[in-house]
PDB file of C-alpha atoms in Angstrom:
ATOM      1  CA  MET A   1      28.543 -79.185  -5.553  1.00 91.00           C
ATOM      2  CA  LYS A   2      29.064 -82.229  -7.714  1.00 92.00           C
ATOM      3  CA  VAL A   3      27.893 -81.962 -11.374  1.00 92.00           C
ATOM      4  CA  PHE A   4      27.992 -84.082 -14.478  1.00 90.00           C
ATOM      5  CA  LEU A   5      29.165 -82.046 -17.521  1.00 90.00           C
ATOM      6  CA  LEU A   6      26.961 -82.320 -20.582  1.00 88.00           C
ATOM      7  CA  LYS A   7      29.457 -80.223 -22.771  1.00 88.00           C
ATOM      8  CA  ASP A   8      32.983 -79.082 -22.507  1.00 85.00           C
ATOM      9  CA  VAL A   9      33.489 -76.162 -20.192  1.00 88.00           C
ATOM     10  CA  ALA A  10      36.866 -74.318 -20.429  1.00 86.00           C
ATOM     11  CA  LYS A  11      38.982 -74.561 -17.300  1.00 88.00           C
ATOM     12  CA  VAL A  12      36.334 -76.834 -15.604  1.00 90.00           C
ATOM     13  CA  GLY A  13      36.321 -80.135 -17.533  1.00 85.00           C
ATOM     14  CA  ILE A  14      35.176 -81.990 -20.607  1.00 82.00           C
ATOM     15  CA  ALA A  15      31.948 -83.465 -21.426  1.00 82.00           C
ATOM     16  CA  GLY A  16      31.143 -86.748 -19.642  1.00 82.00           C
ATOM     17  CA  GLU A  17      33.123 -85.911 -16.461  1.00 84.00           C
ATOM     18  CA  MET A  18      31.858 -85.554 -12.910  1.00 86.00           C
ATOM     19  CA  VAL A  19      33.516 -82.495 -11.284  1.00 91.00           C
ATOM     20  CA  LYS A  20      33.118 -80.432  -8.197  1.00 94.00           C
ATOM     21  CA  VAL A  21      32.228 -76.800  -8.732  1.00 95.00           C
ATOM     22  CA  SER A  22      30.878 -74.048  -6.555  1.00 96.00           C
ATOM     23  CA  ASP A  23      27.225 -73.858  -5.882  1.00 95.00           C
ATOM     24  CA  GLY A  24      26.905 -70.354  -7.361  1.00 96.00           C
ATOM     25  CA  PHE A  25      28.790 -71.216 -10.475  1.00 95.00           C
ATOM     26  CA  ALA A  26      26.546 -74.368 -11.026  1.00 94.00           C
ATOM     27  CA  ALA A  27      23.376 -72.508 -10.310  1.00 95.00           C
ATOM     28  CA  ASN A  28      24.180 -69.362 -12.234  1.00 96.00           C
ATOM     29  CA  TYR A  29      26.125 -70.490 -15.102  1.00 95.00           C
ATOM     30  CA  LEU A  30      26.185 -74.309 -15.787  1.00 95.00           C
ATOM     31  CA  PHE A  31      22.472 -75.151 -15.164  1.00 95.00           C
ATOM     32  CA  PRO A  32      20.831 -72.231 -17.020  1.00 95.00           C
ATOM     33  CA  LYS A  33      23.117 -72.885 -20.131  1.00 95.00           C
ATOM     34  CA  LYS A  34      22.334 -76.615 -19.858  1.00 94.00           C
ATOM     35  CA  LEU A  35      26.146 -77.389 -19.722  1.00 94.00           C
ATOM     36  CA  ALA A  36      25.697 -79.692 -16.586  1.00 93.00           C
ATOM     37  CA  GLU A  37      23.406 -81.624 -14.375  1.00 91.00           C
ATOM     38  CA  GLN A  38      23.529 -81.872 -10.635  1.00 92.00           C
ATOM     39  CA  VAL A  39      24.613 -85.260  -9.325  1.00 90.00           C
ATOM     40  CA  THR A  40      22.498 -86.543  -6.411  1.00 89.00           C
ATOM     41  CA  PRO A  41      22.900 -89.838  -4.442  1.00 87.00           C
ATOM     42  CA  HIS A  42      19.790 -91.042  -6.404  1.00 86.00           C
ATOM     43  CA  ASN A  43      21.176 -90.391  -9.897  1.00 86.00           C
ATOM     44  CA  GLU A  44      24.924 -90.893  -9.133  1.00 83.00           C
ATOM     45  CA  SER A  45      25.012 -94.477 -10.354  1.00 83.00           C
ATOM     46  CA  SER A  46      23.378 -93.692 -13.766  1.00 83.00           C
ATOM     47  CA  PHE A  47      25.903 -90.891 -14.339  1.00 82.00           C
ATOM     48  CA  ALA A  48      28.671 -93.297 -13.477  1.00 80.00           C
ATOM     49  CA  LYS A  49      27.513 -95.582 -16.196  1.00 82.00           C
ATOM     50  CA  ARG A  50      27.329 -92.713 -18.612  1.00 81.00           C
ATOM     51  CA  VAL A  51      30.880 -91.819 -17.757  1.00 80.00           C
ATOM     52  CA  LYS A  52      32.058 -95.251 -18.704  1.00 80.00           C
ATOM     53  CA  VAL A  53      30.277 -95.274 -22.025  1.00 79.00           C
ATOM     54  CA  ILE A  54      31.602 -91.869 -22.792  1.00 78.00           C
ATOM     55  CA  GLN A  55      35.230 -92.797 -21.829  1.00 78.00           C
ATOM     56  CA  ASP A  56      34.998 -95.809 -24.170  1.00 77.00           C
ATOM     57  CA  ARG A  57      33.716 -93.710 -26.986  1.00 76.00           C
ATOM     58  CA  LYS A  58      36.477 -91.072 -26.359  1.00 76.00           C
ATOM     59  CA  THR A  59      39.131 -93.836 -26.448  1.00 78.00           C
ATOM     60  CA  ALA A  60      37.776 -94.907 -29.954  1.00 76.00           C
ATOM     61  CA  ILE A  61      37.677 -91.297 -31.283  1.00 76.00           C
ATOM     62  CA  ALA A  62      41.226 -90.502 -29.910  1.00 77.00           C
ATOM     63  CA  THR A  63      42.560 -93.497 -31.645  1.00 81.00           C
ATOM     64  CA  GLU A  64      41.035 -92.472 -35.034  1.00 82.00           C
ATOM     65  CA  THR A  65      42.164 -88.919 -34.356  1.00 83.00           C
ATOM     66  CA  SER A  66      45.771 -89.838 -33.618  1.00 85.00           C
ATOM     67  CA  MET A  67      45.844 -91.961 -36.817  1.00 87.00           C
ATOM     68  CA  LEU A  68      44.523 -88.917 -38.744  1.00 87.00           C
ATOM     69  CA  ALA A  69      47.162 -86.699 -37.111  1.00 88.00           C
ATOM     70  CA  GLU A  70      50.004 -89.023 -38.158  1.00 89.00           C
ATOM     71  CA  LYS A  71      48.593 -89.081 -41.685  1.00 90.00           C
ATOM     72  CA  ILE A  72      48.441 -85.182 -41.674  1.00 89.00           C
ATOM     73  CA  ARG A  73      52.098 -84.986 -40.453  1.00 90.00           C
ATOM     74  CA  SER A  74      53.352 -87.187 -43.254  1.00 91.00           C
ATOM     75  CA  LEU A  75      51.663 -85.101 -46.045  1.00 90.00           C
ATOM     76  CA  LYS A  76      53.429 -82.532 -48.080  1.00 93.00           C
ATOM     77  CA  LEU A  77      51.030 -80.344 -49.971  1.00 93.00           C
ATOM     78  CA  ILE A  78      51.993 -78.341 -53.094  1.00 93.00           C
ATOM     79  CA  LEU A  79      49.929 -75.419 -54.313  1.00 92.00           C
ATOM     80  CA  LYS A  80      50.551 -73.736 -57.617  1.00 92.00           C
ATOM     81  CA  ARG A  81      49.863 -69.957 -57.711  1.00 91.00           C
ATOM     82  CA  LYS A  82      50.671 -67.018 -59.836  1.00 90.00           C
ATOM     83  CA  VAL A  83      53.697 -65.233 -58.438  1.00 91.00           C
ATOM     84  CA  HIS A  84      55.354 -61.719 -58.965  1.00 90.00           C
ATOM     85  CA  ASP A  85      58.935 -61.566 -60.082  1.00 87.00           C
ATOM     86  CA  ASP A  86      59.987 -60.871 -56.457  1.00 89.00           C
ATOM     87  CA  GLY A  87      58.272 -64.129 -55.149  1.00 85.00           C
ATOM     88  CA  LYS A  88      55.153 -62.448 -53.777  1.00 91.00           C
ATOM     89  CA  LEU A  89      51.797 -64.067 -54.539  1.00 90.00           C
ATOM     90  CA  TYR A  90      48.882 -62.346 -56.324  1.00 89.00           C
ATOM     91  CA  GLY A  91      46.565 -62.393 -53.094  1.00 89.00           C
ATOM     92  CA  SER A  92      47.176 -64.614 -50.140  1.00 91.00           C
ATOM     93  CA  VAL A  93      46.464 -68.430 -49.459  1.00 92.00           C
ATOM     94  CA  SER A  94      43.202 -69.077 -47.810  1.00 92.00           C
ATOM     95  CA  PRO A  95      42.205 -71.797 -45.522  1.00 92.00           C
ATOM     96  CA  MET A  96      39.771 -72.971 -47.995  1.00 93.00           C
ATOM     97  CA  GLU A  97      42.548 -73.829 -50.471  1.00 92.00           C
ATOM     98  CA  VAL A  98      44.431 -75.781 -47.919  1.00 92.00           C
ATOM     99  CA  MET A  99      41.196 -77.613 -47.018  1.00 92.00           C
ATOM    100  CA  GLU A 100      40.626 -78.700 -50.662  1.00 93.00           C
ATOM    101  CA  LEU A 101      44.266 -79.783 -50.874  1.00 93.00           C
ATOM    102  CA  LEU A 102      43.783 -82.042 -47.822  1.00 92.00           C
ATOM    103  CA  ALA A 103      40.483 -83.295 -49.203  1.00 92.00           C
ATOM    104  CA  ASP A 104      42.300 -84.363 -52.412  1.00 92.00           C
ATOM    105  CA  GLU A 105      44.719 -86.452 -50.103  1.00 90.00           C
ATOM    106  CA  GLY A 106      41.791 -88.053 -48.411  1.00 89.00           C
ATOM    107  CA  VAL A 107      41.788 -85.922 -45.192  1.00 89.00           C
ATOM    108  CA  LYS A 108      38.513 -84.084 -44.433  1.00 90.00           C
ATOM    109  CA  VAL A 109      38.696 -81.054 -42.187  1.00 91.00           C
ATOM    110  CA  ALA A 110      36.597 -77.948 -41.701  1.00 90.00           C
ATOM    111  CA  LYS A 111      37.843 -74.585 -42.778  1.00 90.00           C
ATOM    112  CA  ASN A 112      37.950 -73.414 -39.078  1.00 91.00           C
ATOM    113  CA  GLN A 113      40.441 -76.229 -38.344  1.00 91.00           C
ATOM    114  CA  VAL A 114      43.039 -74.882 -40.653  1.00 93.00           C
ATOM    115  CA  ILE A 115      45.272 -72.372 -38.618  1.00 92.00           C
ATOM    116  CA  PHE A 116      47.853 -70.108 -40.118  1.00 91.00           C
ATOM    117  CA  ASP A 117      50.595 -68.512 -38.010  1.00 89.00           C
ATOM    118  CA  LYS A 118      50.475 -65.546 -40.326  1.00 90.00           C
ATOM    119  CA  ASN A 119      48.990 -64.825 -43.796  1.00 91.00           C
ATOM    120  CA  ILE A 120      50.764 -66.669 -46.528  1.00 91.00           C
ATOM    121  CA  LYS A 121      51.686 -64.174 -49.204  1.00 92.00           C
ATOM    122  CA  GLU A 122      54.962 -65.420 -50.818  1.00 92.00           C
ATOM    123  CA  LYS A 123      56.188 -68.621 -52.386  1.00 91.00           C
ATOM    124  CA  GLY A 124      58.257 -71.224 -50.371  1.00 92.00           C
ATOM    125  CA  VAL A 125      57.624 -73.737 -47.635  1.00 94.00           C
ATOM    126  CA  HIS A 126      55.150 -72.893 -44.876  1.00 93.00           C
ATOM    127  CA  HIS A 127      53.974 -74.886 -41.799  1.00 93.00           C
ATOM    128  CA  ILE A 128      50.253 -74.941 -41.341  1.00 93.00           C
ATOM    129  CA  THR A 129      48.494 -76.212 -38.192  1.00 93.00           C
ATOM    130  CA  ILE A 130      45.445 -78.471 -38.387  1.00 93.00           C
ATOM    131  CA  LYS A 131      43.438 -78.402 -35.116  1.00 91.00           C
ATOM    132  CA  LEU A 132      41.872 -81.736 -34.717  1.00 87.00           C
ATOM    133  CA  SER A 133      41.191 -81.283 -30.965  1.00 81.00           C
ATOM    134  CA  SER A 134      42.392 -78.922 -28.204  1.00 76.00           C
ATOM    135  CA  ARG A 135      45.326 -81.305 -27.568  1.00 80.00           C
ATOM    136  CA  LEU A 136      46.083 -82.622 -30.895  1.00 84.00           C
ATOM    137  CA  GLN A 137      47.267 -80.161 -33.476  1.00 89.00           C
ATOM    138  CA  PRO A 138      49.471 -81.653 -36.171  1.00 92.00           C
ATOM    139  CA  THR A 139      51.290 -79.442 -38.772  1.00 92.00           C
ATOM    140  CA  VAL A 140      51.486 -79.976 -42.471  1.00 93.00           C
ATOM    141  CA  LEU A 141      53.947 -78.649 -44.937  1.00 94.00           C
ATOM    142  CA  LEU A 142      52.694 -76.467 -47.745  1.00 93.00           C
ATOM    143  CA  LYS A 143      55.036 -75.690 -50.519  1.00 95.00           C
ATOM    144  CA  ILE A 144      53.888 -72.765 -52.797  1.00 93.00           C
ATOM    145  CA  VAL A 145      55.419 -72.966 -56.369  1.00 92.00           C
ATOM    146  CA  PRO A 146      55.037 -70.599 -59.278  1.00 91.00           C
ATOM    147  CA  GLU A 147      52.342 -71.428 -61.706  1.00 86.00           C
ATOM    148  CA  GLN A 148      53.740 -72.103 -65.263  1.00 77.00           C
ATOM    149  CA  ASP A 149      52.086 -70.136 -68.096  1.00 60.00           C
TER     150      ASP A 149
END
């Protein structure tokens, strides 16, 4: 069965695509959750027009996103925190702190887009991933330095 995806569906396709799926999958999963609409000979031309509009929009968004990714890659963030004598932090760094540092640099991201490989609990240089899209995940350098009393 040929369907037009209204939203991204993992391992099937992204919103705005026409894809072939099994009849049962479409009837039991995609249609009830309003993730897709069935493509018939009557409505195929209207979906083809929508695909073109969505592709143009995605191209524009991808260009903006890639420019944002380049800006993020070039940033080096510095965070001042209280540190024990052995280099450990009092507490750990939160995604909210990184989000605020990025906002100070003119990059607006959500808290759930900031991804740590592991909890940051000591001073030094750390790589942090910013998830802009499923394919575009630039890393930013975060240097944690001791706060001067």
